[in-house]
XYZ file of N, CA and C in Angstrom:
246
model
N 201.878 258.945 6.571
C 200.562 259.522 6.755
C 199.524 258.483 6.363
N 198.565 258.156 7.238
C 197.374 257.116 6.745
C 196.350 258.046 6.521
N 195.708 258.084 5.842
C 194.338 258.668 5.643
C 193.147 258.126 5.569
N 191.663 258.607 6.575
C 190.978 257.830 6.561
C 190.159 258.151 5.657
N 189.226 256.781 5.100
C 188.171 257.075 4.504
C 187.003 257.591 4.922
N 186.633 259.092 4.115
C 185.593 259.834 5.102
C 184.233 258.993 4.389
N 183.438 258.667 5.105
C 181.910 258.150 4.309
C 180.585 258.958 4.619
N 180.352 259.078 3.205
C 179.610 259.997 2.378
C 178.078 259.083 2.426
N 177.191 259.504 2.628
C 175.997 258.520 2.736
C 175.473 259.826 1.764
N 174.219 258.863 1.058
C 173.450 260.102 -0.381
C 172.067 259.196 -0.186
N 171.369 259.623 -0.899
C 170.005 258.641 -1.333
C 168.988 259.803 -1.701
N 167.745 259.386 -2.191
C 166.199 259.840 -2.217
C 165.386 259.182 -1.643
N 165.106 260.417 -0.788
C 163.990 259.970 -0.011
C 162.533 260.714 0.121
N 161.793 260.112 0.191
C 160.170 260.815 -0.207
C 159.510 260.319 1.073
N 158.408 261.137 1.583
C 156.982 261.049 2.272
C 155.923 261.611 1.766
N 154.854 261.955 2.492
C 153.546 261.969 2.411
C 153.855 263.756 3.241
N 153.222 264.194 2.636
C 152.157 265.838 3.370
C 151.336 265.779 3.959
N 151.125 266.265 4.852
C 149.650 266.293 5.944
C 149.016 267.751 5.586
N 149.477 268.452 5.049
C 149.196 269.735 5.678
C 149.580 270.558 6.967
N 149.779 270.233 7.502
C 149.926 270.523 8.900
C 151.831 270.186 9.195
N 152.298 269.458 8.848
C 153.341 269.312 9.670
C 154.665 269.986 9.002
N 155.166 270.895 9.405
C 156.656 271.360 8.766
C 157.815 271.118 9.094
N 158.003 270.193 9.647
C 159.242 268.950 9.969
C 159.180 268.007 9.304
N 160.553 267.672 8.472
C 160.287 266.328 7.985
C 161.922 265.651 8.161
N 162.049 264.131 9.034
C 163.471 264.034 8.824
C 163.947 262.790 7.978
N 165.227 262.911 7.696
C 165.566 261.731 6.255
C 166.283 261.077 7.693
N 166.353 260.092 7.893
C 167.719 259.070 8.847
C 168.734 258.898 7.602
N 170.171 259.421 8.203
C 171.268 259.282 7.121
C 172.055 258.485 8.049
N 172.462 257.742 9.174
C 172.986 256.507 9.453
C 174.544 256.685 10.032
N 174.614 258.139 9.961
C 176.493 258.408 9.961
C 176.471 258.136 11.562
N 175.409 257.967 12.655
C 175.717 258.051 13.947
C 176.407 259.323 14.887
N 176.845 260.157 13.963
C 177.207 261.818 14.537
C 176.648 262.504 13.884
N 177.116 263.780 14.072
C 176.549 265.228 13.385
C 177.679 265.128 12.445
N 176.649 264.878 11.388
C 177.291 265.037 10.178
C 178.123 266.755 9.938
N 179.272 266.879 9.747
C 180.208 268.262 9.271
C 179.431 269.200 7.452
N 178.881 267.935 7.124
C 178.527 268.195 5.991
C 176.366 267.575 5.272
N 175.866 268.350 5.295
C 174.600 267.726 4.874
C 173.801 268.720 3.657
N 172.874 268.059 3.477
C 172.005 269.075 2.420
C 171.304 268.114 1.942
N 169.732 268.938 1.461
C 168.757 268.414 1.329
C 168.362 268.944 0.302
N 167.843 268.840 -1.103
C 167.314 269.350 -2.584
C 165.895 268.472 -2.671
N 165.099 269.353 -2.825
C 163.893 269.106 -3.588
C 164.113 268.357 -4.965
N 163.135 267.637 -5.007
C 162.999 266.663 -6.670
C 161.157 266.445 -6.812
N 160.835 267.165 -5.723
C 159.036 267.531 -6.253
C 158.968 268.912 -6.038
N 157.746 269.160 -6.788
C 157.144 270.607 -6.548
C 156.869 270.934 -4.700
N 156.069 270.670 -4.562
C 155.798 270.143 -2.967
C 157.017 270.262 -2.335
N 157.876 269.975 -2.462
C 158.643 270.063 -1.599
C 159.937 271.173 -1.818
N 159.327 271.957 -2.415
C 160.143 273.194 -2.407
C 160.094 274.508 -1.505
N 160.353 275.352 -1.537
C 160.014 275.663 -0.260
C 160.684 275.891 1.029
N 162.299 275.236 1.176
C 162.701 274.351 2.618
C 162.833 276.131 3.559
N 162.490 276.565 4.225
C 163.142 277.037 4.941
C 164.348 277.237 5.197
N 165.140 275.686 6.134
C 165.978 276.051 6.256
C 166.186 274.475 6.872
N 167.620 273.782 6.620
C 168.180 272.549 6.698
C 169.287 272.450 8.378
N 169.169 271.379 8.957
C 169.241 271.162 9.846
C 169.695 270.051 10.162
N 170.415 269.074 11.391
C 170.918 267.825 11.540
C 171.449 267.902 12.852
N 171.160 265.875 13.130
C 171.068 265.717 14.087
C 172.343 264.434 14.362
N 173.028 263.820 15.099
C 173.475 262.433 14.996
C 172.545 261.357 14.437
N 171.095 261.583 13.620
C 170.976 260.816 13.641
C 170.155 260.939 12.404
N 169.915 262.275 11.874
C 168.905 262.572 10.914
C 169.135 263.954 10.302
N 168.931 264.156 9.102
C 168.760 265.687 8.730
C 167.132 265.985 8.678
N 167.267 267.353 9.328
C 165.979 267.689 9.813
C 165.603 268.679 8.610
N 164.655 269.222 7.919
C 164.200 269.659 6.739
C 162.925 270.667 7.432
N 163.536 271.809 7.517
C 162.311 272.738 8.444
C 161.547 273.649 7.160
N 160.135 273.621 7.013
C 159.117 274.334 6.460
C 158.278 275.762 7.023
N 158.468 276.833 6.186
C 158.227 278.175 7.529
C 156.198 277.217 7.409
N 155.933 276.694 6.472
C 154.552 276.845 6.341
C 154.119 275.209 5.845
N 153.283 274.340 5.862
C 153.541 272.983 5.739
C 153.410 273.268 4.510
N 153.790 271.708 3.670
C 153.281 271.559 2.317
C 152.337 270.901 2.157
N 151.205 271.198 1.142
C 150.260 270.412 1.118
C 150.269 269.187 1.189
N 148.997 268.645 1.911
C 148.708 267.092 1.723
C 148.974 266.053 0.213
N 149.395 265.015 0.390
C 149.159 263.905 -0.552
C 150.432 263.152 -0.347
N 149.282 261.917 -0.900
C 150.568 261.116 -0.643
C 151.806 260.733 -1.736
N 153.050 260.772 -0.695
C 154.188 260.702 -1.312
C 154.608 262.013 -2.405
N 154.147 262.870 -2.093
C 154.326 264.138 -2.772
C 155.532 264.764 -2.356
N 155.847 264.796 -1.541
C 157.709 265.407 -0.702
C 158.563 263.886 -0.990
N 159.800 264.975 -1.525
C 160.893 264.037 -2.542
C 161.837 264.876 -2.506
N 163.121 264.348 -1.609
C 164.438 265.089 -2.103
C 165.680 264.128 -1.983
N 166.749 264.616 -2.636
C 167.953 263.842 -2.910
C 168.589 264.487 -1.892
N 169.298 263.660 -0.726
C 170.174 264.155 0.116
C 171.183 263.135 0.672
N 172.478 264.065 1.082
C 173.651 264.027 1.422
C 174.354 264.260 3.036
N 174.948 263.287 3.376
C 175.721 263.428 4.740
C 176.823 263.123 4.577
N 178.177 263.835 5.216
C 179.117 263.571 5.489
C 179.957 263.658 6.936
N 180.399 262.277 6.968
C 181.208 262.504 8.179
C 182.334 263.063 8.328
């Protein structure tokens, strides 16, 4: 039996608030739809999520309502797995 190594991509990543926009996406690099993702708040601002989402190319971070403006105020620690 060989077993492959599954790779796990992680990091923190932060932007800016407009007010207005309730999409926000992290690029996690796995090149597919990740089987496994999640996104945690590490600001006030960015609590809130609705509801978490992913793409081959990004996890998508949906807001029912934006978060306020400022900059670099949205901050979360997130995870992909292939």
């Amino acid at each position: 039996i060989i077993l492959q190594e599954t790779p796990n991509r992680t990091g923190n990543f932060s932007l800016s608030g407009n007010g207005v926009t309730t999409l926000f996406t992290i690029p996690h690099g796995l090149g597919q739809i990740p089987v496994y993702y999640n996104a945690v708040p590490t600001s006030p601002d960015a609590s809130n999520i609705r509801f978490i989402s992913a793409n081959s190319n990004e996890i998508i971070i949906h807001y029912a309502s934006a978060p306020a403006p400022g900059l670099n105020t949205l901050s979360w620690n997130w995870e992909a797995r292939r």
